[in-house]
Amino acid sequence: GDGVAVLTRRERLTSIVQGVVGMEGKATTGEWHGRDFMVAATVTVHDRHTDSRILLASVHFYAMKCLDPEGTLLRNLEKARLETGCECVIWGGECNKVYRSLKGVVEYPAGYTTDVGKRLATTTRGGKKLDWVFASSSARVERTAATEQFRQRTACKLPLSGHPPSDH
């Protein structure tokens, strides 16, 4: 199955609180009725370089099987941000959604931004941008040499399959 994780650099970030945000499934009967179909992983960290608290989340949305996964996440992140006193929120993952309007202008979730020009969305083998990183307006969003190196390494083809470990 698909999973989520928040990976941090321990030399810079100290974990304060870890959690999950459950996303209720759409099943109306059977064993999945009323149960979470997916979750987002969250962690509140202290950034020792900036002396700030940041709320991070890793997601995998599947709107066909979950009730309002993006809305559920955003409501929970705002509540957690207020409870933990975080200065900013950064979240991302496989959103399975192309964020754009009919005019081609990218429409972000309310209160968040990204910078497609800096390639913060990745493209699937099918050509759609489904993986995104969003940040609250108080955060500086960029792809560093270290994150670009991580992205390149995870895109390497595996000898057995001839495909990278992820299709994104």
Short mmCIF file of C-alpha atoms in Angstrom, two decimals:
data_model
loop_
_atom_site.label_atom_id
_atom_site.label_comp_id
_atom_site.label_asym_id
_atom_site.label_seq_id
_atom_site.Cartn_x
_atom_site.Cartn_y
_atom_site.Cartn_z
CA GLY A 1 0.00 0.00 0.00
CA ASP A 2 0.88 3.65 -0.13
CA GLY A 3 2.38 5.29 2.93
CA VAL A 4 3.48 8.68 4.16
CA ALA A 5 6.41 9.87 6.24
CA VAL A 6 8.03 13.10 7.37
CA LEU A 7 11.80 12.96 7.03
CA THR A 8 13.84 15.60 8.84
CA ARG A 9 17.49 16.52 9.27
CA ARG A 10 18.28 15.94 12.95
CA GLU A 11 21.29 18.24 12.86
CA ARG A 12 18.90 21.16 12.23
CA LEU A 13 15.43 20.13 13.42
CA THR A 14 14.29 18.77 16.78
CA SER A 15 11.03 16.82 16.82
CA ILE A 16 8.55 18.15 19.40
CA VAL A 17 5.23 16.43 18.61
CA GLN A 18 4.37 13.71 16.09
CA GLY A 19 0.87 12.82 14.98
CA VAL A 20 -1.50 11.67 12.30
CA VAL A 21 -4.54 13.17 10.62
CA GLY A 22 -7.13 10.55 9.75
CA MET A 23 -9.10 10.87 6.52
CA GLU A 24 -12.45 9.14 6.70
CA GLY A 25 -13.31 6.73 3.94
CA LYS A 26 -16.42 6.99 1.81
CA ALA A 27 -17.57 3.43 2.53
CA THR A 28 -21.19 3.40 3.69
CA THR A 29 -21.24 -0.26 4.67
CA GLY A 30 -18.84 -3.05 5.51
CA GLU A 31 -15.64 -3.12 7.55
CA TRP A 32 -14.41 0.30 6.29
CA HIS A 33 -17.63 2.17 7.17
CA GLY A 34 -16.81 5.05 9.53
CA ARG A 35 -13.08 4.28 9.53
CA ASP A 36 -10.12 6.26 8.28
CA PHE A 37 -9.09 5.13 4.83
CA MET A 38 -5.85 7.14 4.77
CA VAL A 39 -3.76 9.29 7.09
CA ALA A 40 -1.33 12.19 6.87
CA ALA A 41 1.80 12.12 9.02
CA THR A 42 2.55 15.30 10.98
CA VAL A 43 5.42 16.53 13.09
CA THR A 44 6.03 19.80 14.89
CA VAL A 45 9.72 20.66 14.89
CA HIS A 46 12.01 23.27 16.39
CA ASP A 47 14.35 24.75 13.78
CA ARG A 48 17.59 25.50 15.62
CA HIS A 49 18.87 27.78 12.81
CA THR A 50 15.88 30.12 12.93
CA ASP A 51 14.70 29.39 16.49
CA SER A 52 11.19 28.80 15.19
CA ARG A 53 8.53 26.10 15.38
CA ILE A 54 7.36 24.57 12.13
CA LEU A 55 4.48 22.17 11.53
CA LEU A 56 5.26 19.64 8.79
CA ALA A 57 2.88 17.18 7.14
CA SER A 58 3.22 14.45 4.52
CA VAL A 59 0.06 13.47 2.65
CA HIS A 60 -1.37 11.09 0.13
CA PHE A 61 -4.84 12.23 -0.91
CA TYR A 62 -7.25 9.89 -2.61
CA ALA A 63 -10.47 11.83 -3.02
CA MET A 64 -12.24 8.94 -4.77
CA LYS A 65 -12.11 6.89 -1.54
CA CYS A 66 -11.96 9.60 1.18
CA LEU A 67 -14.32 12.32 2.34
CA ASP A 68 -12.69 15.72 1.65
CA PRO A 69 -9.07 14.74 2.34
CA GLU A 70 -7.61 18.20 1.61
CA GLY A 71 -10.19 20.00 3.73
CA THR A 72 -9.71 17.51 6.57
CA LEU A 73 -5.95 18.07 6.48
CA LEU A 74 -6.16 21.88 6.35
CA ARG A 75 -8.63 22.07 9.26
CA ASN A 76 -6.41 19.79 11.35
CA LEU A 77 -3.21 21.66 10.45
CA GLU A 78 -4.72 24.99 11.47
CA LYS A 79 -5.87 23.56 14.80
CA ALA A 80 -2.43 21.99 15.41
CA ARG A 81 -0.65 25.20 14.39
CA LEU A 82 -2.60 27.19 16.96
CA GLU A 83 -2.13 24.57 19.69
CA THR A 84 1.64 24.28 19.17
CA GLY A 85 2.43 27.93 18.44
CA CYS A 86 4.04 27.17 15.08
CA GLU A 87 5.21 30.13 13.03
CA CYS A 88 4.56 28.33 9.75
CA VAL A 89 3.17 25.17 8.18
CA ILE A 90 4.72 23.20 5.32
CA TRP A 91 2.87 20.25 3.84
CA GLY A 92 3.01 18.19 0.71
CA GLY A 93 2.95 14.84 -0.93
CA GLU A 94 0.89 13.02 -3.48
CA CYS A 95 -2.17 15.24 -3.76
CA ASN A 96 -3.58 13.49 -6.84
CA LYS A 97 -4.81 16.89 -7.94
CA VAL A 98 -3.63 19.36 -10.54
CA TYR A 99 -3.79 22.83 -8.99
CA ARG A 100 -4.72 25.18 -11.81
CA SER A 101 -7.63 27.25 -12.99
CA LEU A 102 -9.20 27.24 -16.44
CA LYS A 103 -6.94 30.21 -17.30
CA GLY A 104 -3.84 28.19 -16.46
CA VAL A 105 -3.13 30.15 -13.28
CA VAL A 106 -2.21 27.90 -10.38
CA GLU A 107 -4.78 27.99 -7.58
CA TYR A 108 -3.38 26.96 -4.22
CA PRO A 109 -5.24 25.81 -1.13
CA ALA A 110 -6.39 28.87 0.84
CA GLY A 111 -3.60 30.39 2.94
CA TYR A 112 -0.79 28.48 1.22
CA THR A 113 1.64 29.07 -1.60
CA THR A 114 4.11 27.17 -3.73
CA ASP A 115 6.45 28.07 -6.53
CA VAL A 116 6.06 25.88 -9.58
CA GLY A 117 8.89 27.85 -11.23
CA LYS A 118 11.23 26.38 -8.63
CA ARG A 119 9.88 22.89 -9.43
CA LEU A 120 8.18 22.27 -6.11
CA ALA A 121 5.64 20.12 -7.92
CA THR A 122 6.88 16.93 -9.50
CA THR A 123 5.59 15.40 -12.70
CA THR A 124 4.33 11.83 -13.07
CA ARG A 125 5.26 9.55 -15.93
CA GLY A 126 1.87 10.53 -17.37
CA GLY A 127 2.90 14.21 -17.43
CA LYS A 128 0.58 15.54 -14.70
CA LYS A 129 1.83 17.51 -11.69
CA LEU A 130 0.27 15.60 -8.78
CA ASP A 131 2.96 15.84 -6.06
CA TRP A 132 3.15 19.25 -4.38
CA VAL A 133 4.80 21.14 -1.55
CA PHE A 134 2.80 23.99 0.00
CA ALA A 135 3.82 26.46 2.68
CA SER A 136 2.06 29.10 4.71
CA SER A 137 2.90 32.65 3.65
CA SER A 138 5.35 33.06 6.55
CA ALA A 139 7.67 30.36 5.14
CA ARG A 140 10.36 30.74 2.50
CA VAL A 141 9.81 28.06 -0.12
CA GLU A 142 12.71 26.78 -2.18
CA ARG A 143 14.35 23.61 -3.43
CA THR A 144 17.92 23.37 -2.14
CA ALA A 145 20.84 21.41 -3.52
CA ALA A 146 20.23 18.76 -0.83
CA THR A 147 16.56 18.32 -1.70
CA GLU A 148 17.35 18.26 -5.41
CA GLN A 149 19.93 15.54 -4.78
CA PHE A 150 17.32 13.54 -2.80
CA ARG A 151 14.80 13.98 -5.64
CA GLN A 152 17.32 12.82 -8.24
CA ARG A 153 18.30 9.76 -6.22
CA THR A 154 14.70 8.67 -5.73
CA ALA A 155 14.16 9.03 -9.49
CA CYS A 156 16.88 6.47 -10.33
CA LYS A 157 15.63 3.36 -12.11
CA LEU A 158 15.75 0.10 -10.19
CA PRO A 159 17.62 -2.72 -11.96
CA LEU A 160 14.84 -5.27 -11.45
CA SER A 161 11.92 -3.23 -12.79
CA GLY A 162 13.61 -0.62 -14.94
CA HIS A 163 11.46 2.02 -13.18
CA PRO A 164 12.14 4.36 -10.26
CA PRO A 165 10.71 3.39 -6.85
CA SER A 166 7.97 5.99 -7.30
CA ASP A 167 5.94 6.83 -10.39
CA HIS A 168 6.12 10.52 -9.44
#
